[in-house]
Short mmCIF file of C-alpha atoms in Angstrom, two decimals:
data_model
loop_
_atom_site.label_atom_id
_atom_site.label_comp_id
_atom_site.label_asym_id
_atom_site.label_seq_id
_atom_site.Cartn_x
_atom_site.Cartn_y
_atom_site.Cartn_z
CA MET V 1 12.67 -88.81 -24.75
CA SER V 2 14.44 -85.56 -25.44
CA ARG V 3 17.77 -85.49 -23.60
CA PHE V 4 18.79 -81.98 -24.63
CA ARG V 5 16.57 -79.22 -23.40
CA LEU V 6 16.39 -75.43 -23.37
CA SER V 7 14.74 -74.05 -20.26
CA ASP V 8 13.52 -70.60 -19.29
CA GLN V 9 13.16 -71.86 -15.70
CA PRO V 10 15.85 -72.71 -13.10
CA ILE V 11 17.55 -76.07 -13.66
CA ASP V 12 17.03 -78.78 -11.01
CA ALA V 13 20.43 -80.48 -11.12
CA ALA V 14 19.69 -83.11 -8.46
CA THR V 15 16.63 -84.45 -10.26
CA LEU V 16 18.50 -84.52 -13.57
CA ALA V 17 21.40 -86.48 -12.06
CA ARG V 18 19.10 -89.02 -10.44
CA ALA V 19 17.49 -89.72 -13.82
CA LEU V 20 20.88 -90.96 -15.13
CA ALA V 21 21.03 -93.74 -12.54
CA ASP V 22 21.13 -97.39 -13.51
CA ALA V 23 22.29 -100.56 -11.75
CA SER V 24 25.04 -100.93 -14.38
CA ALA V 25 26.38 -97.37 -13.89
CA GLY V 26 29.40 -96.97 -11.62
CA ALA V 27 30.33 -93.39 -12.47
CA CYS V 28 28.45 -90.14 -12.95
CA VAL V 29 30.21 -86.93 -13.99
CA THR V 30 28.37 -83.63 -14.15
CA PHE V 31 29.38 -80.21 -15.40
CA GLU V 32 27.63 -77.06 -14.23
CA GLY V 33 28.26 -73.69 -15.85
CA TRP V 34 27.58 -70.84 -13.43
CA VAL V 35 27.25 -67.14 -14.23
CA ARG V 36 30.46 -65.42 -13.09
CA ASN V 37 30.76 -61.86 -11.85
CA GLU V 38 33.70 -61.13 -14.15
CA ASN V 39 34.78 -61.74 -17.73
CA ALA V 40 37.96 -60.53 -19.42
CA GLY V 41 38.52 -58.02 -16.62
CA ARG V 42 35.02 -56.50 -16.72
CA LEU V 43 32.49 -56.71 -13.89
CA VAL V 44 29.41 -58.60 -15.04
CA GLN V 45 26.09 -57.81 -13.36
CA ARG V 46 23.74 -60.18 -15.18
CA LEU V 47 23.30 -61.75 -18.60
CA ASP V 48 20.75 -62.82 -21.16
CA TYR V 49 20.81 -65.95 -23.28
CA GLN V 50 19.15 -65.89 -26.68
CA ALA V 51 18.68 -69.08 -28.71
CA TYR V 52 17.51 -70.19 -32.13
CA VAL V 53 15.34 -72.71 -30.35
CA PRO V 54 14.50 -75.40 -32.93
CA LEU V 55 18.05 -75.52 -34.32
CA ALA V 56 19.58 -75.45 -30.83
CA GLN V 57 17.38 -78.39 -29.91
CA THR V 58 18.42 -80.39 -33.01
CA GLU V 59 22.10 -79.59 -32.64
CA GLY V 60 22.09 -80.34 -28.90
CA GLU V 61 20.51 -83.74 -29.51
CA ARG V 62 23.06 -84.41 -32.23
CA ILE V 63 25.92 -83.73 -29.81
CA LEU V 64 24.45 -86.11 -27.21
CA ALA V 65 24.03 -88.79 -29.88
CA GLU V 66 27.68 -88.32 -30.92
CA ALA V 67 28.76 -88.72 -27.29
CA ARG V 68 26.74 -91.92 -26.94
CA GLN V 69 28.41 -93.26 -30.07
CA ARG V 70 31.98 -92.28 -29.13
CA PHE V 71 31.97 -93.31 -25.47
CA ALA V 72 30.62 -96.31 -23.53
CA LEU V 73 27.80 -94.49 -21.72
CA VAL V 74 24.80 -95.58 -19.75
CA ASP V 75 22.95 -92.28 -20.15
CA THR V 76 23.46 -88.56 -20.70
CA ALA V 77 21.46 -85.34 -20.66
CA CYS V 78 22.00 -81.60 -21.02
CA VAL V 79 19.90 -78.57 -20.14
CA HIS V 80 20.75 -74.98 -21.12
CA ARG V 81 19.03 -71.93 -19.69
CA ILE V 82 17.66 -69.16 -21.89
CA GLY V 83 16.44 -65.74 -20.80
CA ALA V 84 17.72 -63.48 -18.01
CA LEU V 85 20.23 -64.87 -15.48
CA ALA V 86 21.89 -63.44 -12.38
CA ILE V 87 25.37 -64.00 -10.97
CA GLY V 88 25.65 -67.50 -9.55
CA ASP V 89 22.76 -68.90 -11.61
CA LEU V 90 23.18 -72.32 -13.18
CA ALA V 91 23.39 -71.60 -16.94
CA VAL V 92 24.10 -75.06 -18.31
CA TRP V 93 24.08 -78.57 -16.87
CA VAL V 94 25.65 -81.67 -18.44
CA GLY V 95 25.39 -85.11 -16.85
CA VAL V 96 26.84 -88.44 -17.95
CA SER V 97 26.58 -91.88 -16.38
CA ALA V 98 28.75 -94.82 -17.43
CA ALA V 99 30.04 -98.11 -16.14
CA HIS V 100 33.49 -96.55 -15.64
CA ARG V 101 34.81 -93.08 -14.98
CA ASP V 102 37.09 -92.74 -18.03
CA ALA V 103 34.12 -92.67 -20.38
CA ALA V 104 32.06 -90.46 -18.05
CA PHE V 105 34.76 -87.77 -17.76
CA ALA V 106 35.61 -87.83 -21.48
CA ALA V 107 31.98 -87.66 -22.62
CA CYS V 108 31.06 -84.88 -20.19
CA ARG V 109 33.96 -82.79 -21.43
CA TYR V 110 33.13 -83.57 -25.07
CA ILE V 111 29.52 -82.49 -24.65
CA ILE V 112 30.16 -79.15 -22.95
CA ASP V 113 32.93 -78.29 -25.44
CA GLU V 114 30.73 -79.06 -28.43
CA VAL V 115 27.71 -77.28 -26.96
CA LYS V 116 29.78 -74.13 -26.52
CA GLN V 117 31.11 -74.33 -30.07
CA ARG V 118 28.07 -75.41 -32.05
CA VAL V 119 24.70 -74.83 -30.41
CA PRO V 120 23.07 -71.56 -31.55
CA ILE V 121 22.83 -69.83 -28.19
CA TRP V 122 24.16 -66.32 -27.57
CA LYS V 123 25.23 -64.69 -24.35
CA ASN V 124 24.73 -60.96 -23.80
CA GLU V 125 26.66 -59.70 -20.78
CA HIS V 126 25.54 -56.61 -18.91
CA TYR V 127 28.41 -54.76 -17.26
CA ALA V 128 28.73 -52.42 -14.34
CA GLY V 129 28.23 -48.99 -15.89
CA GLY V 130 25.29 -49.98 -18.07
CA GLU V 131 27.08 -51.31 -21.15
CA SER V 132 26.40 -54.72 -22.62
CA GLY V 133 27.88 -56.92 -25.30
CA TRP V 134 27.52 -60.17 -27.23
CA LEU V 135 30.29 -62.70 -26.91
CA HIS V 136 32.23 -65.15 -29.05
CA PRO V 137 32.63 -68.83 -28.04
CA ASP V 138 35.89 -67.95 -26.27
CA ASN V 139 34.10 -65.19 -24.32
CA THR V 140 35.84 -62.40 -26.21
CA PRO V 141 33.50 -59.61 -27.29
CA VAL V 142 31.93 -59.52 -30.76
CA LYS V 143 33.58 -56.49 -32.46
CA MET X 1 11.58 -64.31 -53.95
CA ARG X 2 10.15 -63.99 -50.46
CA TYR X 3 12.12 -65.06 -47.40
CA ASN X 4 11.43 -65.05 -43.70
CA ILE X 5 14.66 -63.78 -42.15
CA LEU X 6 15.49 -64.55 -38.49
CA TYR X 7 17.89 -62.36 -36.52
CA PHE X 8 19.85 -63.22 -33.39
CA ALA X 9 22.30 -61.50 -31.07
CA SER X 10 24.18 -58.58 -32.67
CA LEU X 11 22.18 -58.87 -35.91
CA ARG X 12 18.91 -58.68 -33.95
CA ASP X 13 20.18 -55.54 -32.25
CA GLY X 14 21.29 -54.11 -35.62
CA ALA X 15 18.02 -54.88 -37.39
CA GLY X 16 15.94 -53.82 -34.39
CA ARG X 17 13.70 -56.87 -34.81
CA ASP X 18 13.61 -60.67 -34.36
CA SER X 19 12.54 -61.42 -37.92
CA GLU X 20 11.20 -59.86 -41.09
CA GLU X 21 9.63 -60.83 -44.39
CA VAL X 22 11.99 -59.86 -47.22
CA GLU X 23 11.48 -59.67 -50.98
CA SER X 24 14.74 -60.20 -52.86
CA VAL X 25 16.05 -61.13 -56.30
CA HIS X 26 18.91 -63.15 -54.72
CA ALA X 27 18.87 -66.96 -54.43
CA ASP X 28 22.49 -66.78 -53.28
CA ALA X 29 22.71 -66.48 -49.49
CA SER X 30 25.88 -64.34 -49.55
CA GLN X 31 24.26 -61.82 -51.87
CA LEU X 32 21.10 -61.84 -49.75
CA TYR X 33 23.19 -61.15 -46.65
CA ASP X 34 25.01 -58.28 -48.41
CA GLU X 35 21.68 -56.73 -49.30
CA LEU X 36 20.44 -56.95 -45.70
CA ARG X 37 23.77 -55.78 -44.35
CA GLN X 38 23.51 -52.59 -46.39
CA ARG X 39 19.88 -52.09 -45.44
CA HIS X 40 20.46 -52.45 -41.68
CA GLY X 41 24.08 -51.36 -41.44
CA PHE X 42 25.29 -54.69 -39.97
CA THR X 43 28.99 -54.65 -39.11
CA ALA X 44 29.43 -58.45 -39.10
CA ARG X 45 31.27 -59.78 -42.16
CA GLN X 46 29.63 -62.73 -43.93
CA GLN X 47 32.70 -64.93 -43.31
CA THR X 48 32.07 -64.75 -39.53
CA LEU X 49 28.48 -66.03 -39.86
CA ARG X 50 26.91 -69.46 -40.28
CA LEU X 51 23.91 -69.95 -42.49
CA ALA X 52 20.76 -71.83 -41.46
CA VAL X 53 17.86 -72.56 -43.82
CA ASN X 54 14.51 -73.87 -42.59
CA GLY X 55 15.90 -74.74 -39.18
CA ALA X 56 19.03 -76.60 -40.32
CA PHE X 57 22.62 -75.52 -40.88
CA ALA X 58 23.41 -75.03 -44.57
CA SER X 59 26.55 -74.26 -46.58
CA TRP X 60 26.87 -70.86 -48.19
CA ASP X 61 26.47 -72.34 -51.69
CA HIS X 62 23.02 -73.69 -50.75
CA GLU X 63 20.53 -72.20 -53.25
CA LEU X 64 17.62 -70.48 -51.55
CA ALA X 65 14.02 -71.14 -52.55
CA ASP X 66 10.94 -68.97 -52.34
CA GLY X 67 9.40 -69.10 -48.86
CA ASP X 68 12.60 -70.26 -47.09
CA GLU X 69 13.24 -69.33 -43.47
CA VAL X 70 16.78 -67.96 -43.47
CA ALA X 71 18.99 -67.18 -40.47
CA PHE X 72 22.47 -65.65 -40.44
CA LEU X 73 24.08 -66.84 -37.22
CA PRO X 74 26.79 -64.84 -35.42
CA PRO X 75 29.46 -66.81 -33.52
CA VAL X 76 27.68 -68.63 -30.71
CA SER X 77 28.45 -68.16 -26.99
CA GLY X 78 26.39 -70.63 -24.99
CA GLY X 79 27.63 -72.46 -21.93
CA MET C 1 36.63 -76.53 7.75
CA SER C 2 37.21 -80.15 6.88
CA ARG C 3 36.67 -80.67 3.16
CA PHE C 4 37.24 -84.43 3.12
CA ARG C 5 34.75 -86.46 5.07
CA LEU C 6 33.91 -90.09 5.76
CA SER C 7 30.21 -90.67 6.27
CA ASP C 8 28.18 -93.63 7.50
CA GLN C 9 25.03 -91.83 6.30
CA PRO C 10 23.77 -91.20 2.72
CA ILE C 11 25.56 -88.36 0.91
CA ASP C 12 23.52 -85.27 0.00
CA ALA C 13 25.15 -84.34 -3.32
CA ALA C 14 23.00 -81.29 -4.01
CA THR C 15 23.86 -79.61 -0.71
CA LEU C 16 27.55 -80.37 -1.17
CA ALA C 17 27.59 -78.87 -4.68
CA ARG C 18 25.82 -75.71 -3.53
CA ALA C 19 28.49 -75.19 -0.89
CA LEU C 20 31.12 -74.85 -3.64
CA ALA C 21 29.38 -71.84 -5.16
CA ASP C 22 31.06 -68.46 -5.40
CA ALA C 23 30.50 -65.39 -7.57
CA SER C 24 33.94 -65.97 -9.13
CA ALA C 25 33.23 -69.61 -10.04
CA GLY C 26 32.11 -70.28 -13.61
CA ALA C 27 32.48 -74.08 -13.63
CA CYS C 28 31.60 -76.91 -11.28
CA VAL C 29 32.51 -80.51 -12.05
CA THR C 30 31.33 -83.36 -9.84
CA PHE C 31 32.12 -87.05 -9.82
CA GLU C 32 29.79 -89.58 -8.22
CA GLY C 33 30.81 -93.21 -7.72
CA TRP C 34 27.77 -95.48 -7.61
CA VAL C 35 27.63 -99.12 -6.48
CA ARG C 36 27.37 -101.27 -9.61
CA ASN C 37 25.59 -104.62 -9.87
CA GLU C 38 28.58 -106.24 -11.58
CA ASN C 39 32.37 -106.36 -11.28
CA ALA C 40 34.75 -108.43 -13.37
CA GLY C 41 31.89 -110.59 -14.61
CA ARG C 42 30.44 -111.35 -11.15
CA LEU C 43 27.03 -110.24 -9.95
CA VAL C 44 27.40 -107.92 -6.96
CA GLN C 45 24.53 -107.79 -4.46
CA ARG C 46 25.86 -105.26 -1.94
CA LEU C 47 29.14 -104.12 -0.46
CA ASP C 48 30.82 -102.90 2.69
CA TYR C 49 33.43 -100.18 2.99
CA GLN C 50 35.93 -100.35 5.82
CA ALA C 51 38.29 -97.45 6.57
CA TYR C 52 41.25 -96.60 8.77
CA VAL C 53 39.36 -93.46 9.73
CA PRO C 54 41.99 -91.04 11.10
CA LEU C 55 44.52 -91.86 8.36
CA ALA C 56 41.85 -91.78 5.64
CA GLN C 57 40.86 -88.34 6.91
CA THR C 58 44.45 -87.04 6.84
CA GLU C 59 45.23 -88.54 3.44
CA GLY C 60 41.96 -87.29 1.94
CA GLU C 61 42.66 -83.76 3.14
CA ARG C 62 46.17 -84.00 1.74
CA ILE C 63 44.82 -84.92 -1.71
CA LEU C 64 42.41 -81.96 -1.67
CA ALA C 65 45.26 -79.66 -0.66
CA GLU C 66 47.39 -81.00 -3.53
CA ALA C 67 44.54 -80.33 -5.96
CA ARG C 68 44.17 -76.77 -4.69
CA GLN C 69 47.88 -76.25 -5.21
CA ARG C 70 48.07 -77.80 -8.71
CA PHE C 71 44.92 -76.30 -10.22
CA ALA C 72 43.30 -72.85 -10.13
CA LEU C 73 40.30 -73.78 -7.98
CA VAL C 74 37.68 -71.83 -6.12
CA ASP C 75 36.71 -74.69 -3.82
CA THR C 76 36.63 -78.48 -3.56
CA ALA C 77 35.23 -81.18 -1.30
CA CYS C 78 34.98 -84.97 -1.13
CA VAL C 79 32.81 -87.34 0.88
CA HIS C 80 33.28 -91.12 0.98
CA ARG C 81 30.75 -93.54 2.43
CA ILE C 82 31.71 -96.24 4.91
CA GLY C 83 29.57 -99.15 6.09
CA ALA C 84 27.01 -101.22 4.16
CA LEU C 85 25.87 -100.03 0.73
CA ALA C 86 23.30 -101.35 -1.76
CA ILE C 87 23.35 -101.33 -5.57
CA GLY C 88 22.88 -97.78 -6.87
CA ASP C 89 24.02 -96.12 -3.64
CA LEU C 90 26.32 -93.12 -3.87
CA ALA C 91 29.68 -94.37 -2.56
CA VAL C 92 31.90 -91.36 -3.16
CA TRP C 93 31.29 -87.75 -4.18
CA VAL C 94 33.91 -85.30 -5.46
CA GLY C 95 33.07 -81.69 -6.31
CA VAL C 96 35.27 -78.92 -7.67
CA SER C 97 34.45 -75.31 -8.52
CA ALA C 98 36.77 -73.06 -10.52
CA ALA C 99 36.70 -69.94 -12.65
CA HIS C 100 37.12 -72.10 -15.77
CA ARG C 101 36.27 -75.65 -16.75
CA ASP C 102 39.78 -76.86 -17.64
CA ALA C 103 40.87 -76.65 -14.02
CA ALA C 104 37.59 -78.05 -12.70
CA PHE C 105 37.69 -81.17 -14.91
CA ALA C 106 41.40 -81.80 -14.28
CA ALA C 107 41.14 -81.38 -10.51
CA CYS C 108 38.04 -83.54 -10.19
CA ARG C 109 39.76 -86.33 -12.09
CA TYR C 110 42.94 -85.91 -10.06
CA ILE C 111 41.09 -86.16 -6.76
CA ILE C 112 39.08 -89.29 -7.53
CA ASP C 113 42.15 -91.03 -9.01
CA GLU C 114 44.27 -90.24 -5.95
CA VAL C 115 41.51 -91.14 -3.50
CA LYS C 116 41.17 -94.54 -5.12
CA GLN C 117 44.93 -95.12 -5.03
CA ARG C 118 45.89 -93.73 -1.65
CA VAL C 119 43.12 -93.36 0.91
CA PRO C 120 42.92 -96.35 3.29
CA ILE C 121 39.40 -97.51 2.47
CA TRP C 122 38.58 -101.09 1.54
CA LYS C 123 35.67 -102.45 -0.45
CA ASN C 124 34.24 -105.88 0.33
CA GLU C 125 31.90 -107.09 -2.42
CA HIS C 126 29.18 -109.59 -1.67
CA TYR C 127 28.31 -111.74 -4.66
CA ALA C 128 25.26 -113.71 -5.74
CA GLY C 129 25.83 -117.15 -4.21
CA GLY C 130 26.99 -115.88 -0.84
CA GLU C 131 30.71 -115.36 -1.48
CA SER C 132 32.48 -112.11 -0.77
CA GLY C 133 35.90 -110.66 -1.42
CA TRP C 134 38.20 -107.71 -0.81
CA LEU C 135 39.39 -105.78 -3.83
CA HIS C 136 42.53 -104.09 -5.14
CA PRO C 137 42.49 -100.49 -6.41
CA ASP C 138 41.81 -101.76 -9.95
CA ASN C 139 38.85 -103.79 -8.64
CA THR C 140 40.62 -107.11 -9.12
CA PRO C 141 40.23 -109.50 -6.17
CA VAL C 142 42.84 -109.70 -3.40
CA LYS C 143 44.35 -113.20 -3.82
CA MET Z 1 57.98 -103.96 23.31
CA ARG Z 2 54.23 -103.51 23.36
CA TYR Z 3 52.32 -102.49 20.24
CA ASN Z 4 48.69 -101.88 19.46
CA ILE Z 5 48.13 -103.56 16.08
CA LEU Z 6 45.23 -102.51 13.85
CA TYR Z 7 43.82 -104.86 11.21
CA PHE Z 8 41.81 -103.99 8.11
CA ALA Z 9 40.15 -105.86 5.24
CA SER Z 10 41.70 -109.28 4.53
CA LEU Z 11 44.04 -109.03 7.56
CA ARG Z 12 41.07 -108.28 9.81
CA ASP Z 13 39.32 -111.35 8.45
CA GLY Z 14 42.50 -113.42 8.93
CA ALA Z 15 43.13 -112.25 12.49
CA GLY Z 16 39.45 -112.43 13.39
CA ARG Z 17 39.70 -109.07 15.16
CA ASP Z 18 40.02 -105.30 14.54
CA SER Z 19 43.04 -104.85 16.77
CA GLU Z 20 45.17 -106.49 19.40
CA GLU Z 21 47.83 -105.67 21.97
CA VAL Z 22 51.05 -107.48 21.01
CA GLU Z 23 54.28 -108.06 22.93
CA SER Z 24 57.26 -108.49 20.58
CA VAL Z 25 61.06 -108.29 20.56
CA HIS Z 26 61.01 -106.72 17.06
CA ALA Z 27 61.50 -102.99 16.45
CA ASP Z 28 61.67 -103.77 12.73
CA ALA Z 29 58.21 -103.60 11.13
CA SER Z 30 58.93 -106.33 8.57
CA GLN Z 31 59.98 -108.74 11.30
CA LEU Z 32 56.94 -107.81 13.37
CA TYR Z 33 54.69 -108.49 10.39
CA ASP Z 34 56.36 -111.88 9.80
CA GLU Z 35 55.70 -112.80 13.40
CA LEU Z 36 52.00 -111.85 13.12
CA ARG Z 37 51.71 -113.51 9.73
CA GLN Z 38 52.83 -116.81 11.22
CA ARG Z 39 50.60 -116.40 14.24
CA HIS Z 40 47.43 -115.66 12.23
CA GLY Z 41 48.21 -117.45 8.98
CA PHE Z 42 48.00 -114.26 6.86
CA THR Z 43 48.52 -114.95 3.15
CA ALA Z 44 49.42 -111.37 2.20
CA ARG Z 45 53.13 -110.87 1.49
CA GLN Z 46 54.76 -107.92 3.23
CA GLN Z 47 55.70 -106.34 -0.14
CA THR Z 48 52.00 -105.86 -0.95
CA LEU Z 49 51.31 -103.93 2.26
CA ARG Z 50 51.82 -100.33 3.35
CA LEU Z 51 52.92 -99.54 6.88
CA ALA Z 52 51.26 -96.94 9.11
CA VAL Z 53 52.56 -95.95 12.54
CA ASN Z 54 50.54 -93.83 14.95
CA GLY Z 55 48.06 -92.82 12.24
CA ALA Z 56 50.58 -91.80 9.58
CA PHE Z 57 52.12 -93.67 6.64
CA ALA Z 58 55.68 -94.80 7.39
CA SER Z 59 58.44 -96.46 5.41
CA TRP Z 60 59.34 -100.05 6.20
CA ASP Z 61 62.71 -98.99 7.67
CA HIS Z 62 60.93 -96.84 10.29
CA GLU Z 63 62.05 -98.08 13.72
CA LEU Z 64 59.13 -98.93 15.98
CA ALA Z 65 58.92 -97.68 19.56
CA ASP Z 66 57.22 -99.11 22.62
CA GLY Z 67 53.53 -98.20 22.67
CA ASP Z 68 53.25 -97.53 18.92
CA GLU Z 69 49.97 -98.06 17.12
CA VAL Z 70 50.93 -100.13 14.07
CA ALA Z 71 48.77 -100.94 11.01
CA PHE Z 72 49.66 -103.14 8.04
CA LEU Z 73 47.52 -101.89 5.19
CA PRO Z 74 46.40 -104.14 2.31
CA PRO Z 75 45.97 -102.52 -1.14
CA VAL Z 76 43.14 -100.01 -0.85
CA SER Z 77 39.94 -100.12 -2.90
CA GLY Z 78 37.89 -97.06 -2.10
CA GLY Z 79 35.90 -95.12 -4.65
#
């Protein structure tokens, strides 16, 4: 039961959230990362995600396992898109269910922060005017 | 030694390919990167990259073996 | 455009989240409160929510307005169920969209915390064995 | 004075009704609550309740007027 997944197809957030349900879960926190039309003052038209798939899979699972160990969770899952995305597309989804909301909020935040820092996925933004560029974890351009 | 090198993001653009088979005398990953950097004109300094060997992160003092799959990973930007 | 709503019908989380979308929004955080099968060591079988509807509406809107003022949000909404609910039912939904995730997480947490403290809604838990009881904001029993 | 009193949660259970028309000499909300507490046998102490008048929260020193809709609100437990 792989809880971290890379997907080249649109993410179905509602189905993913439902799968976290359990009679003992009182709280569910989700994070959705959407493609914005602007970054660092430049107009973004679309973007591509590239991934080192097997290592991204391993590292993503490791992050979810860390979250389960650190926080009192019922369940958690994460899906990250790869390939070409348009403005408004859902790029990454994180969901956490727990008995109580403290753990659910903290774990959801932990997972998205770690995914952005550690999982080998790269974002290439395409700007108005035809330029494009790879980004750092803080969304500043590479070089 | 023979390595299968994987390229991502800016290094993929610089090398103009996803991967390549490379013959090298270097078992040291830093020296291997320097060799490839000169060959392809990469601008990324080694200190900004993470090393992965055979699908797992590795430290830069990891000694490479013949047949290894080696990836030099630019700073990631998922999410 | 009323953003806080009391509903005696099931909440459609997916539709609510989609309504928060905007080309300038890069993050969406949602909180879902689900009916648990247990509280303070007692088995819960179902529950009823009662509300002072007009005041709950006013106070809910006030909380959302506070969140919009305190945090850099794109949009936010909240729906709370009233009436009879079963285990696993979605009791309250909070959604926040923002350019960045810091604001989205902080505002979502702010809203659910304030709703639980301030909005005149009361939970009556029905326990295994036929007893029932009204609860305080910290889910301890009244008296 | 005449008030329309609204009851919720434990007070609704205690009074056995959602609301009632009440005739009282008290314009002070605390005194009005004491009167209703005795009538219905409420156990909740006034200090644990919030006051609402005509659909808005009010402080306990708010002076009531004839025709007001008055609610004594037990601690809330939404969410």
